[in-house]
Each structure stands twice: as C-alpha cells, then as structure tokens.
Short mmCIF file of C-alpha atoms in Angstrom, two decimals:
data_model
loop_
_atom_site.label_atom_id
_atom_site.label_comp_id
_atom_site.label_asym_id
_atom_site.label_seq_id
_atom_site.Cartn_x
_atom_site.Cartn_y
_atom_site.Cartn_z
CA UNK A 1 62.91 216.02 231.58
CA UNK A 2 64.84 213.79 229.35
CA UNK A 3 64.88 210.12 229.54
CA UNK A 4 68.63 209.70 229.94
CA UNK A 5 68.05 211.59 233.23
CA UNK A 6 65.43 209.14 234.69
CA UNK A 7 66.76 205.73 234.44
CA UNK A 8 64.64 204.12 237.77
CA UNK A 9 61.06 204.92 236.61
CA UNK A 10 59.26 202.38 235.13
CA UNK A 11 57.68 201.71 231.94
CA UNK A 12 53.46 202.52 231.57
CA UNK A 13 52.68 198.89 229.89
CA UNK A 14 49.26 197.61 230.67
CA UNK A 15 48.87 194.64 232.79
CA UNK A 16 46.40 192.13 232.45
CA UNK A 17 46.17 189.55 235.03
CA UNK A 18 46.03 185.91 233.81
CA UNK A 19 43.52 183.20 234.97
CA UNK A 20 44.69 181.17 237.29
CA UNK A 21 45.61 177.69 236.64
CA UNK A 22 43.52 175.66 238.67
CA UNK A 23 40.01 177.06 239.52
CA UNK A 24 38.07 177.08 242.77
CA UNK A 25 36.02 174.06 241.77
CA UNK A 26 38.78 171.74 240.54
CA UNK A 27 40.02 168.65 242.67
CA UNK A 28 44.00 167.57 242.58
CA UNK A 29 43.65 164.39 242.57
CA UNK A 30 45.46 161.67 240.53
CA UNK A 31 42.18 160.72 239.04
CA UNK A 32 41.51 164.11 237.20
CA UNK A 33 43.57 163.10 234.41
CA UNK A 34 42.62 166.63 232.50
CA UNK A 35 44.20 168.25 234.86
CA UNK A 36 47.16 166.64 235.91
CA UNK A 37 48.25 166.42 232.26
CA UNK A 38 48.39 170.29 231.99
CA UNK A 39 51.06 170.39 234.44
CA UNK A 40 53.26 167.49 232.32
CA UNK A 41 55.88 168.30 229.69
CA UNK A 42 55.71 166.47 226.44
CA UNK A 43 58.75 164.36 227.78
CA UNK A 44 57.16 163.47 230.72
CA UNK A 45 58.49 165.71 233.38
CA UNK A 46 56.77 167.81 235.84
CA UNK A 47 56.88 171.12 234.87
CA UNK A 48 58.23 173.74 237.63
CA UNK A 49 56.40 176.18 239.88
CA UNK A 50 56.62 179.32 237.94
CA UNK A 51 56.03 177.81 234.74
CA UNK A 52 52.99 176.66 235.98
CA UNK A 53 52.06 179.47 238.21
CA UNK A 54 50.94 177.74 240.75
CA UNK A 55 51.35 178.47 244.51
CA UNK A 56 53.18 176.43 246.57
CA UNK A 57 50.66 174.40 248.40
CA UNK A 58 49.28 174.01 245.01
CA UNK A 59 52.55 172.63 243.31
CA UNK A 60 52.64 169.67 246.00
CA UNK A 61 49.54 168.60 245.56
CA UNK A 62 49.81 168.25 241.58
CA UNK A 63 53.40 166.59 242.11
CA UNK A 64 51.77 164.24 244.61
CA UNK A 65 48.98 163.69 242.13
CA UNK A 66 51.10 162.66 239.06
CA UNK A 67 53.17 160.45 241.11
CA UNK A 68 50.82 158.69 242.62
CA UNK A 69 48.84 158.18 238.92
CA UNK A 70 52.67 156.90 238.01
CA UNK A 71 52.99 154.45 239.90
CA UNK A 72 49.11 153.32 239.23
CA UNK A 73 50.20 153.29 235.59
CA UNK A 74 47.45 155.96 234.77
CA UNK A 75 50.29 157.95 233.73
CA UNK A 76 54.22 157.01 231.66
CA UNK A 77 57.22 157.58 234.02
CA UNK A 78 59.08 158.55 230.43
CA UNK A 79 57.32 159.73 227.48
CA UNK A 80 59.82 158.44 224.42
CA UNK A 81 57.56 157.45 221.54
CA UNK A 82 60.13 158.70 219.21
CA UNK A 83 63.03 156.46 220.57
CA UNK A 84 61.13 153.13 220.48
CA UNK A 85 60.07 154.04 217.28
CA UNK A 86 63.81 154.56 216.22
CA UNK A 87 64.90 151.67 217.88
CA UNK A 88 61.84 149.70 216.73
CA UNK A 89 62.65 150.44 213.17
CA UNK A 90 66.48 148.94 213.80
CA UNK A 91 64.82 145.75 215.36
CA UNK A 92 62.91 145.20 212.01
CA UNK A 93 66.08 145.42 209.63
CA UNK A 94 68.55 143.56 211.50
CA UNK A 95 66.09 140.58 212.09
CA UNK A 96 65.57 140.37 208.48
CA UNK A 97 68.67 140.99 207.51
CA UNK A 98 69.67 137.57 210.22
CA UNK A 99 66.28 135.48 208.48
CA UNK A 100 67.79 136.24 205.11
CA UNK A 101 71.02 134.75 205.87
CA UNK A 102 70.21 131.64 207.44
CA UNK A 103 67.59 130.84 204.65
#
C-alpha cells in the first residue's frame, strides 16, 4: 500500500509519559514557596493549565496559593527588575545633571 493512499493512520512514534507536576506527597499551599514558584513565569504571571499540566482541581488550588502568598507579600504582583533598573539608571543622570547646575 502506498502512503498517498492512507492519509488517516497515524504515525508509530514512541510515547513516553511525563511525571506529573505535583506529586502525591506535595501540599498547595501558599507557604511551599518551591512549589508555587514552578507554576510562575519570569514576569510574574501564572502560567496556564496546559502549560503546566495540571488538572483542573489542581490549577485552582496553585492560583489560590500564589494569590494568597501575593497579597502576604511572600510573592511580587509584577516581576520588572529590568524596568526599575532602566528607570533607576535615568534617576541617577538627571539628578546630577540638576546638582551640577545649581552648584
């Protein structure tokens, strides 16, 4: 049989079944900061279901988690090192540029 006649059969790959991400032993909680920040983009965000590959049930309780460790201040609502360092760096030169002229 040619392959141009069978265009709905599927490919032999091997399939290897990943870990899941959250064992049977670990607790969501917003304490478990090891955890919670595996499920956190570098900006900050919380990163979606089937990035994660979580289940549902799952997925709530690690949103719940980070938010709650938010507004404790465990965690940053924005992670933007790189723009107060920008802006940081313009603070420094325009406030010596003003010291120099008033001297």
């Amino acid at each position: 049989m040619d392959k141009s006649n069978r265009p709905f059969l599927k490919s032999k790959r091997s399939f290897r079944r990943r870990l899941p991400p959250i064992e049977a032993g670990d607790r969501i909680d917003y304490r478990n900061m090891s955890l919670i920040s595996r499920f956190i983009s570098e900006q900050g965000k919380i990163l979606s279901r089937r990035v994660n590959r979580l289940t549902l049930k799952e997925q709530r309780l690690i949103t719940i988690a980070i938010k709650q460790a938010r507004i404790l201040s465990l965690l940053p609502f924005l992670n933007n090192e790189k723009l107060f360092e920008k802006t940081e760096a313009n603070t420094r030169t325009t406030t010596t540029g003003l010291i120099t002229r008033n001297q």
